[in-house]
PDB file of C-alpha atoms in Angstrom:
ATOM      1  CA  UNK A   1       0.069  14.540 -17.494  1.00 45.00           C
ATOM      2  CA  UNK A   2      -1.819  12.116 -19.637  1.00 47.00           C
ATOM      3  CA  UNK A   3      -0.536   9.442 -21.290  1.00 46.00           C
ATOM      4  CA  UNK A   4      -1.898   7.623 -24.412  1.00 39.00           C
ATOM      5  CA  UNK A   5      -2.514   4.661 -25.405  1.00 42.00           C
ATOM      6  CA  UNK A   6      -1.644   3.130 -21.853  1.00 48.00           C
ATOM      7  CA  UNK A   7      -3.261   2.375 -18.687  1.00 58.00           C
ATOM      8  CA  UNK A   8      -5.010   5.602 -16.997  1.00 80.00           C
ATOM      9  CA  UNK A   9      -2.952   6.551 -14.233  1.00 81.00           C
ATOM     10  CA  UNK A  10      -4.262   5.152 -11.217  1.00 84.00           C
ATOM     11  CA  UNK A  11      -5.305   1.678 -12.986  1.00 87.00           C
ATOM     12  CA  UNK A  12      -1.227   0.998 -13.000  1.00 89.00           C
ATOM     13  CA  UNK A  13      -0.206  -1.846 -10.853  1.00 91.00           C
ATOM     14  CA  UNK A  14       2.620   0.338  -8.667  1.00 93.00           C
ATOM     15  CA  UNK A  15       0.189   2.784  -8.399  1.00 92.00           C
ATOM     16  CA  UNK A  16      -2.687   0.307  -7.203  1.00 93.00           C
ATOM     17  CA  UNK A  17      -0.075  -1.489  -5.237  1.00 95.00           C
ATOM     18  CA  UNK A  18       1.211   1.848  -3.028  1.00 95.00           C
ATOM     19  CA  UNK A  19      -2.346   3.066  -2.538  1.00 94.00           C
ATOM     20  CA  UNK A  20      -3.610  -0.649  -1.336  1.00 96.00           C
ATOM     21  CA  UNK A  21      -0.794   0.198   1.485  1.00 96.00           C
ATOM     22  CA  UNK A  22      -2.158   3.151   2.387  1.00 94.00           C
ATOM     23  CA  UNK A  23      -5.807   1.947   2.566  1.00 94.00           C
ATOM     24  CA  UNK A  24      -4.109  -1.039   4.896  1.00 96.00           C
ATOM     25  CA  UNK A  25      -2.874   1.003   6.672  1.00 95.00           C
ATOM     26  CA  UNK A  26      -5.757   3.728   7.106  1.00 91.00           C
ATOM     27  CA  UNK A  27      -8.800   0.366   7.317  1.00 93.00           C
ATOM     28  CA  UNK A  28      -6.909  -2.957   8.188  1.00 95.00           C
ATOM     29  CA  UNK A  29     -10.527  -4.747   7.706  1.00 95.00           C
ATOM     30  CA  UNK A  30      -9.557  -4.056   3.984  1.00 96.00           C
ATOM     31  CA  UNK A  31      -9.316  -7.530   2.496  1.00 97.00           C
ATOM     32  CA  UNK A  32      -8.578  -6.727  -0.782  1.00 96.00           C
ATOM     33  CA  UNK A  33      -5.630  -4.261  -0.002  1.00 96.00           C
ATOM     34  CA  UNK A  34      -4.329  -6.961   2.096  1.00 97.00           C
ATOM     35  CA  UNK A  35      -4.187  -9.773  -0.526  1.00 96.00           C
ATOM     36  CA  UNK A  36      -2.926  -6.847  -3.182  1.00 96.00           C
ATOM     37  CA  UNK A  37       0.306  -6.464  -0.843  1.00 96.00           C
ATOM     38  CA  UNK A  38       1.337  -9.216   1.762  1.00 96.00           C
ATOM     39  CA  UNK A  39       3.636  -9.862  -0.614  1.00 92.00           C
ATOM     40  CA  UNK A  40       4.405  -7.065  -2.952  1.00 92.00           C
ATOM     41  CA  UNK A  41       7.224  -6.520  -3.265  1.00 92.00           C
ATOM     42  CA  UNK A  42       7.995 -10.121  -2.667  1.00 91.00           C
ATOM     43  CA  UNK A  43       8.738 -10.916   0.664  1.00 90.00           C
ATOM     44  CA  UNK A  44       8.559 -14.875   1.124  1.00 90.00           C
ATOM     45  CA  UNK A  45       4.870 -15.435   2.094  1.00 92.00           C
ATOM     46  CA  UNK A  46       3.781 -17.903  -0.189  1.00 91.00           C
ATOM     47  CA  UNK A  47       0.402 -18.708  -1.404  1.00 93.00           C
ATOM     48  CA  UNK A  48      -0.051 -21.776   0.682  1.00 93.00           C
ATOM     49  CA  UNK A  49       0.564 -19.269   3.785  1.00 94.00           C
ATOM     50  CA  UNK A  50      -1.761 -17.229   2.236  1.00 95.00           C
ATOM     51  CA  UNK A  51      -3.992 -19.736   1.806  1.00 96.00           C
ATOM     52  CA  UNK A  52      -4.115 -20.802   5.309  1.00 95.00           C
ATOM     53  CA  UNK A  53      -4.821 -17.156   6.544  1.00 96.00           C
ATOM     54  CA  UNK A  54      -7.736 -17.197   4.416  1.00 97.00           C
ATOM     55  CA  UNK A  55      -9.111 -20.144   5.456  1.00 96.00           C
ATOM     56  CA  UNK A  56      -8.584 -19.245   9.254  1.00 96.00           C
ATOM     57  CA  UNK A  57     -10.518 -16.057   7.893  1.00 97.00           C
ATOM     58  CA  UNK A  58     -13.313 -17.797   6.613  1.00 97.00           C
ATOM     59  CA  UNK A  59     -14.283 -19.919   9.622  1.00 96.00           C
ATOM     60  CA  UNK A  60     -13.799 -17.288  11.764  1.00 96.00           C
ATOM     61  CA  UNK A  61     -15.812 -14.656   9.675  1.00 97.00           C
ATOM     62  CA  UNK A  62     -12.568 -12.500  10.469  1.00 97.00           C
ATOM     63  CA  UNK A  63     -10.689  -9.868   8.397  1.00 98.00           C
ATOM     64  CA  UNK A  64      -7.981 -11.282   6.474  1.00 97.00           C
ATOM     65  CA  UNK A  65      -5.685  -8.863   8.991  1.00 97.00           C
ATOM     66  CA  UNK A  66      -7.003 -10.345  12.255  1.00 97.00           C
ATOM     67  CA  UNK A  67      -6.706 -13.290  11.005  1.00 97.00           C
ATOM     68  CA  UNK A  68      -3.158 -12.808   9.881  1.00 97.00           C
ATOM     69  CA  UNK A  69      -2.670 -11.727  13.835  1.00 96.00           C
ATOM     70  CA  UNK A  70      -4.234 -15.124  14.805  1.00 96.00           C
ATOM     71  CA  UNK A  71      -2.241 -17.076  12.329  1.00 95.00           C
ATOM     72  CA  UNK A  72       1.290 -15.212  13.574  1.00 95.00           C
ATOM     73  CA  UNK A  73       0.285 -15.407  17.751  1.00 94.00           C
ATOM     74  CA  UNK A  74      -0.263 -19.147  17.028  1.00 93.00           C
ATOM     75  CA  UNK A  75       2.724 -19.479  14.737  1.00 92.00           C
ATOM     76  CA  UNK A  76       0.353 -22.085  12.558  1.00 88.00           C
ATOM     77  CA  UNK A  77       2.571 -21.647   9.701  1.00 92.00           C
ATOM     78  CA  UNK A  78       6.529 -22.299   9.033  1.00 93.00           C
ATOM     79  CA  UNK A  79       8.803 -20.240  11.633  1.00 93.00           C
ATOM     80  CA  UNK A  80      10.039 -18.634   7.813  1.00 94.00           C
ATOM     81  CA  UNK A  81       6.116 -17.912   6.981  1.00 94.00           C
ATOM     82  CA  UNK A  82       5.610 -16.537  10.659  1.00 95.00           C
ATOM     83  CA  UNK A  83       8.492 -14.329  10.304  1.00 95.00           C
ATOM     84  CA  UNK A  84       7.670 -12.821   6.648  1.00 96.00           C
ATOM     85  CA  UNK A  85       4.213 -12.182   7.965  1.00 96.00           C
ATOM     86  CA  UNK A  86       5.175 -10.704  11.553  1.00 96.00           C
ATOM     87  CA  UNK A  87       7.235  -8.362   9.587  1.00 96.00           C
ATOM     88  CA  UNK A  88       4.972  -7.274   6.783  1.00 97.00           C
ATOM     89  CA  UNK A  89       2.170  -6.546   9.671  1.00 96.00           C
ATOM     90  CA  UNK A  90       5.105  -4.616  11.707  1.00 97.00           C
ATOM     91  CA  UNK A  91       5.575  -2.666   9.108  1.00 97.00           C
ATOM     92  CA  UNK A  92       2.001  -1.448   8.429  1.00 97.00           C
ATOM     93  CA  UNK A  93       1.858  -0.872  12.542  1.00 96.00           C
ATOM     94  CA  UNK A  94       5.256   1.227  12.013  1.00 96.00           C
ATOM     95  CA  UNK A  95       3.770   3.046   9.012  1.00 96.00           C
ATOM     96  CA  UNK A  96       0.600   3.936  10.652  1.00 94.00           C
ATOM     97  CA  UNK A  97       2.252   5.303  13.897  1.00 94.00           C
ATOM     98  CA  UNK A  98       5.281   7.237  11.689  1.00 94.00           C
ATOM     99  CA  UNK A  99       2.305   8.935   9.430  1.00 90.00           C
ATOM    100  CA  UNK A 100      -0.117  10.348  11.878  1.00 87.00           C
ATOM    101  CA  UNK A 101       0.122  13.973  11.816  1.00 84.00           C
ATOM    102  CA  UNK A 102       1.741  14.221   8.482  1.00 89.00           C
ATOM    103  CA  UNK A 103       0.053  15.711   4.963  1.00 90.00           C
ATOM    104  CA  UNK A 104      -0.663  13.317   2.630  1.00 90.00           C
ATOM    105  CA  UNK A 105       1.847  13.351   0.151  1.00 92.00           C
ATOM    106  CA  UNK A 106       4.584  13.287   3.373  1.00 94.00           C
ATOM    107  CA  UNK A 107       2.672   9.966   4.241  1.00 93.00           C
ATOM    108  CA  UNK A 108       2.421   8.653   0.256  1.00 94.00           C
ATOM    109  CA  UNK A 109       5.992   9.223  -0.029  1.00 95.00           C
ATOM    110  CA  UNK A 110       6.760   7.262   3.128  1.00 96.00           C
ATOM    111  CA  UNK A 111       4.695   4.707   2.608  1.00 95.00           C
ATOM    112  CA  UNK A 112       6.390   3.668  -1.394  1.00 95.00           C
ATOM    113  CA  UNK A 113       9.978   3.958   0.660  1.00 94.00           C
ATOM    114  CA  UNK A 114       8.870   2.245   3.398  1.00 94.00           C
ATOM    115  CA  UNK A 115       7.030  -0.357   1.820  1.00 94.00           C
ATOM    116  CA  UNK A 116      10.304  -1.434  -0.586  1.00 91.00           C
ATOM    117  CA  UNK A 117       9.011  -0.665  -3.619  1.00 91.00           C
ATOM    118  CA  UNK A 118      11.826   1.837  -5.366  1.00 89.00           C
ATOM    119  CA  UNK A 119      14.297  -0.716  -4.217  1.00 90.00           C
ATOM    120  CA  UNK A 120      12.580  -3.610  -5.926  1.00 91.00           C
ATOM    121  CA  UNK A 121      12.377  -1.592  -8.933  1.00 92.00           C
ATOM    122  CA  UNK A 122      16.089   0.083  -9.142  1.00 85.00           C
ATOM    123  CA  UNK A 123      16.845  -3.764  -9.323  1.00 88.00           C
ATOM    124  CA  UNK A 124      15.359  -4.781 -12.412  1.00 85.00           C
ATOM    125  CA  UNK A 125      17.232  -2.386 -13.733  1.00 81.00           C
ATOM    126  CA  UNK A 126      15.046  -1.886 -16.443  1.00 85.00           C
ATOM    127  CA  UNK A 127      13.637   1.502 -18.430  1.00 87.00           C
ATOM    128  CA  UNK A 128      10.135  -0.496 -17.427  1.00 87.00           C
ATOM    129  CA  UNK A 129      10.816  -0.110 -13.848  1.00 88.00           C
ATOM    130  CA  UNK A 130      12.871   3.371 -14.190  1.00 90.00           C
ATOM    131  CA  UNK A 131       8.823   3.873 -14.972  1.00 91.00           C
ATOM    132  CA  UNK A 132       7.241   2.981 -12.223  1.00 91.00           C
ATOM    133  CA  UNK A 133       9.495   4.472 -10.199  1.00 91.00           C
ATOM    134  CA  UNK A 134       8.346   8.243 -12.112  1.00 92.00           C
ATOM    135  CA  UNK A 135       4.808   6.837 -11.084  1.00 91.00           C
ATOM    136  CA  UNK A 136       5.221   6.510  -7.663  1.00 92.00           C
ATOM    137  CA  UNK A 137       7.074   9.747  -7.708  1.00 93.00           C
ATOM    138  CA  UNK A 138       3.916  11.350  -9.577  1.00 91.00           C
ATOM    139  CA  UNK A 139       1.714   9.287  -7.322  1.00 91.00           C
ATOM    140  CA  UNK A 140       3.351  11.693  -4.421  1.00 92.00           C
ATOM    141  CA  UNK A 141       2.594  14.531  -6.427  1.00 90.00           C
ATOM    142  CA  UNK A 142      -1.037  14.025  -6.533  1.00 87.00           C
ATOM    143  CA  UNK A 143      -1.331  13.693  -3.670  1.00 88.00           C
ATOM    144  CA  UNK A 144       0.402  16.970  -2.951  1.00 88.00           C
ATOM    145  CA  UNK A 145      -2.107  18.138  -5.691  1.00 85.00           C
ATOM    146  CA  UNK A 146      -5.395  16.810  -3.845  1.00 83.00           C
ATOM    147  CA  UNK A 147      -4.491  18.255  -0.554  1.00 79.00           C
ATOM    148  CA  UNK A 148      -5.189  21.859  -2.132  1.00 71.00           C
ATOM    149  CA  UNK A 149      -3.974  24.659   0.225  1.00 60.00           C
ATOM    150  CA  UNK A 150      -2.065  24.712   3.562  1.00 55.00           C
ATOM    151  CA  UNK A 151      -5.257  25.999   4.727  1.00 44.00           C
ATOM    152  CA  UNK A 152      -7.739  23.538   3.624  1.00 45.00           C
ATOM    153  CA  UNK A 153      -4.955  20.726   5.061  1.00 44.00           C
ATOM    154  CA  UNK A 154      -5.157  22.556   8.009  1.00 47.00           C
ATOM    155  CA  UNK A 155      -8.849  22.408   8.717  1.00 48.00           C
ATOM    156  CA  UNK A 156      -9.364  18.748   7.586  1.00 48.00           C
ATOM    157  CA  UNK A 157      -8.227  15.609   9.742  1.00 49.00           C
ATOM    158  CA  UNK A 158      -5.195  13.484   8.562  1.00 50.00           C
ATOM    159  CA  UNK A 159      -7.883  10.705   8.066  1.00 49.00           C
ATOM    160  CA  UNK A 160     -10.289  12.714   6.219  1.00 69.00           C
ATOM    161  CA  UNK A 161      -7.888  13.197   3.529  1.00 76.00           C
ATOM    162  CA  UNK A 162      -6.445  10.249   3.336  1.00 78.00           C
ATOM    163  CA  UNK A 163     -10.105   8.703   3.075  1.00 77.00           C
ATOM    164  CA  UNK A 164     -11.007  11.298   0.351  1.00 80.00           C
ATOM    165  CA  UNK A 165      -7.655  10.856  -1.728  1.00 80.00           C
ATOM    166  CA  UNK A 166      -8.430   7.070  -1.915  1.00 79.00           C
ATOM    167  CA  UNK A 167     -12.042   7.728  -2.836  1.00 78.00           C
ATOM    168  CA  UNK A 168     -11.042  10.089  -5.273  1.00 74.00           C
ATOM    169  CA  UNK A 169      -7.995   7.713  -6.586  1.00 76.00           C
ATOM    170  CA  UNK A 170     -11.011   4.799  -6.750  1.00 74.00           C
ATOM    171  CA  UNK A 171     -13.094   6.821  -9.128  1.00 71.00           C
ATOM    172  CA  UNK A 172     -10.198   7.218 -10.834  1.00 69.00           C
ATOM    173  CA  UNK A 173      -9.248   4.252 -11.886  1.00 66.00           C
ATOM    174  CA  UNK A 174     -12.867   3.286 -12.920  1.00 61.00           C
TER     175      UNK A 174
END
């Protein structure tokens, strides 16, 4: 559907935000899906944390991701930081593991439960987030949409389409 006189589809923050996971999860050398969602939905990694795992990425010309993995090995932040960000990068390893071999829209829809965000929303309790929710939910469907056939799923590799969906979602948004 198309809505007017609101943000195009994919340029909506939930919908930015649950693709950044799968591109994470797909490329963890992707810097700017990493910043997007170490802490979306909020999960206690501050921005001096953050701040230190950037620097550590810097002057080790390192993905933001190895150098999370550098930062968490040499517990260099708070035990409370270290924890937050051990868990956030467990769950991208369990994600990546739980959606090899499934179609896409299988592995969108287990990546928005996964990742928290239609809990974070039913709290607001809000018709705003009741929206974001139906995005997500249409997010799924597009992606059930881009895969095409059983057929054409068949002959293309999980990463393939998950590569082309989040090219295609890119263009998208502009």
């Amino acid at each position: 559907y198309r809505v007017h006189g609101g943000f195009r589809f994919y340029e909506r923050a939930e919908v930015k935000d649950a693709l950044a996971y799968l591109r994470l999860v797909a490329f963890r050398g992707d810097d700017a899906a990493f910043e997007r969602i170490v802490n979306t939905p909020p999960r206690g990694i501050g921005q001096r944390s953050l701040e230190a795992v950037r620097i550590l990425a810097r002057q080790e010309s390192v993905s933001l991701w190895q150098a999370a993995v550098q930062t968490v090995a040499n517990r260099q932040l708070s035990a409370r930081a270290v924890g937050a960000l051990h868990k956030f990068m467990q769950l991208i390893a369990e994600l990546d593991e739980l959606i090899a071999g499934m179609e896409l829209h299988e592995a969108m829809e287990l990546v928005i439960k996964r990742s928290g965000f239609v809990e974070h929303y039913r709290k607001e309790r809000t018709d705003r987030a009741l929206d974001r929710i139906e995005n997500l939910e249409e997010l799924v469907n597009a992606a059930r949409e881009f895969e095409g056939p059983e057929e054409t799923v068949e002959e293309q590799s999980e990463l393939d389409t998950v590569s082309e969906f989040l090219a295609h979602a890119a263009l998208e948004a502009g």
